[in-house]
Amino acid sequence: MNKRKFCCDKFEFRYNGEKTMGLNFRIVKYSEKFLEREAELYNKKLKDIFDKAYFITDGYSGVITDFSIKKMVINHCPFCGQKLSDFYKSDDYVQEIIG
C-alpha cells in the first residue's frame, strides 16, 4: 500500500462519500467470472491487463452495472493527475465487485 492513503484530499473526499450522494468516485473490482466472460469476447486474458475500474458517478442506489446510472470511467485523478491504477492497486480500496 502507498504511504499516503489517497492521491489527494479532493479524491479522498469524493471516495469517502456515499454512493447515493452527488458526484463521487467508485473503485470497482471485476470478479474472476466476469473477466472470464469478457475475455471470451476479446480473446485476451483481461485480468492480466486490468482487474479494477475507476468511475465518477452522480449517485445511485442500485449496482453500478445498471445502465440507467450516469457514470464515466476515468484513468487519472481529475484533481492531481495521478494514474489511478498505479496508486490504488490494493483491493483494500475496492468499494464494489462486478460479478
Short mmCIF file of C-alpha atoms in Angstrom, two decimals:
data_model
loop_
_atom_site.label_atom_id
_atom_site.label_comp_id
_atom_site.label_asym_id
_atom_site.label_seq_id
_atom_site.Cartn_x
_atom_site.Cartn_y
_atom_site.Cartn_z
CA MET A 1 0.00 0.00 0.00
CA ASN A 2 1.13 3.55 -0.61
CA LYS A 3 2.47 5.72 2.22
CA ARG A 4 -0.38 8.19 1.68
CA LYS A 5 -3.83 6.66 1.75
CA PHE A 6 -5.17 8.78 -1.15
CA CYS A 7 -3.51 10.53 -4.05
CA CYS A 8 -5.02 13.87 -2.93
CA ASP A 9 -7.53 15.34 -0.45
CA LYS A 10 -10.14 16.09 -3.12
CA PHE A 11 -10.14 12.48 -4.34
CA GLU A 12 -10.42 11.22 -0.75
CA PHE A 13 -13.46 13.45 -0.12
CA ARG A 14 -15.30 12.08 -3.18
CA TYR A 15 -14.20 8.48 -2.49
CA ASN A 16 -15.49 8.58 1.09
CA GLY A 17 -18.90 9.92 0.11
CA GLU A 18 -21.91 7.63 -0.05
CA LYS A 19 -22.62 6.21 -3.49
CA THR A 20 -26.13 7.64 -3.30
CA MET A 21 -24.89 11.20 -2.86
CA GLY A 22 -23.92 13.50 -5.74
CA LEU A 23 -20.60 13.35 -7.56
CA ASN A 24 -18.47 10.54 -6.17
CA PHE A 25 -15.69 8.15 -7.13
CA ARG A 26 -16.11 4.39 -7.05
CA ILE A 27 -13.34 1.84 -7.27
CA VAL A 28 -14.82 -1.37 -8.61
CA LYS A 29 -13.18 -4.76 -8.96
CA TYR A 30 -14.14 -7.22 -11.67
CA SER A 31 -14.81 -10.78 -10.44
CA GLU A 32 -12.94 -13.71 -12.00
CA LYS A 33 -16.21 -14.90 -13.53
CA PHE A 34 -16.84 -11.50 -15.13
CA LEU A 35 -13.30 -11.32 -16.54
CA GLU A 36 -13.55 -14.83 -17.96
CA ARG A 37 -16.82 -14.00 -19.75
CA GLU A 38 -15.37 -10.78 -21.17
CA ALA A 39 -12.10 -12.47 -22.15
CA GLU A 40 -14.01 -14.85 -24.41
CA LEU A 41 -15.30 -11.84 -26.35
CA TYR A 42 -11.84 -10.33 -26.81
CA ASN A 43 -9.69 -13.49 -26.86
CA LYS A 44 -7.44 -11.99 -24.19
CA LYS A 45 -6.66 -12.62 -20.55
CA LEU A 46 -8.21 -9.44 -19.24
CA LYS A 47 -7.10 -9.89 -15.64
CA ASP A 48 -3.53 -9.54 -16.89
CA ILE A 49 -4.50 -6.16 -18.35
CA PHE A 50 -6.79 -4.83 -15.59
CA ASP A 51 -8.97 -6.05 -12.74
CA LYS A 52 -10.41 -2.75 -11.49
CA ALA A 53 -12.28 0.21 -12.93
CA TYR A 54 -12.46 3.77 -11.61
CA PHE A 55 -15.79 5.55 -12.03
CA ILE A 56 -17.19 9.01 -11.47
CA THR A 57 -20.94 8.80 -10.82
CA ASP A 58 -23.65 11.27 -9.96
CA GLY A 59 -25.04 9.00 -7.24
CA TYR A 60 -27.02 5.76 -7.45
CA SER A 61 -28.77 3.30 -5.18
CA GLY A 62 -28.51 0.01 -7.10
CA VAL A 63 -25.44 -1.58 -8.63
CA ILE A 64 -23.00 0.26 -10.84
CA THR A 65 -23.70 -2.07 -13.78
CA ASP A 66 -27.23 -0.66 -14.08
CA PHE A 67 -27.36 1.03 -17.49
CA SER A 68 -29.57 3.85 -16.16
CA ILE A 69 -26.77 5.09 -13.88
CA LYS A 70 -24.83 8.04 -15.21
CA LYS A 71 -21.17 7.15 -14.92
CA MET A 72 -17.83 7.75 -16.54
CA VAL A 73 -14.73 5.55 -16.41
CA ILE A 74 -11.59 7.51 -15.58
CA ASN A 75 -7.91 6.55 -15.56
CA HIS A 76 -6.36 9.60 -13.87
CA CYS A 77 -7.38 11.66 -10.85
CA PRO A 78 -9.12 14.78 -12.19
CA PHE A 79 -7.61 16.84 -9.37
CA CYS A 80 -3.93 15.85 -9.19
CA GLY A 81 -3.39 13.82 -12.38
CA GLN A 82 -2.25 10.62 -10.62
CA LYS A 83 -2.72 7.44 -12.70
CA LEU A 84 -5.33 5.65 -10.60
CA SER A 85 -4.26 2.08 -11.42
CA ASP A 86 -0.74 2.86 -10.21
CA PHE A 87 -1.88 4.34 -6.90
CA TYR A 88 -4.94 2.26 -5.98
CA LYS A 89 -3.52 -1.24 -6.56
CA SER A 90 -4.65 -2.73 -3.27
CA ASP A 91 -8.04 -4.42 -3.03
CA ASP A 92 -8.45 -2.51 0.25
CA TYR A 93 -9.76 0.40 -1.85
CA VAL A 94 -12.43 -1.65 -3.66
CA GLN A 95 -15.97 -0.47 -2.89
CA GLU A 96 -17.90 -2.88 -5.11
CA ILE A 97 -17.35 -6.07 -7.08
CA ILE A 98 -18.85 -6.58 -10.52
CA GLY A 99 -19.91 -10.20 -10.95
#
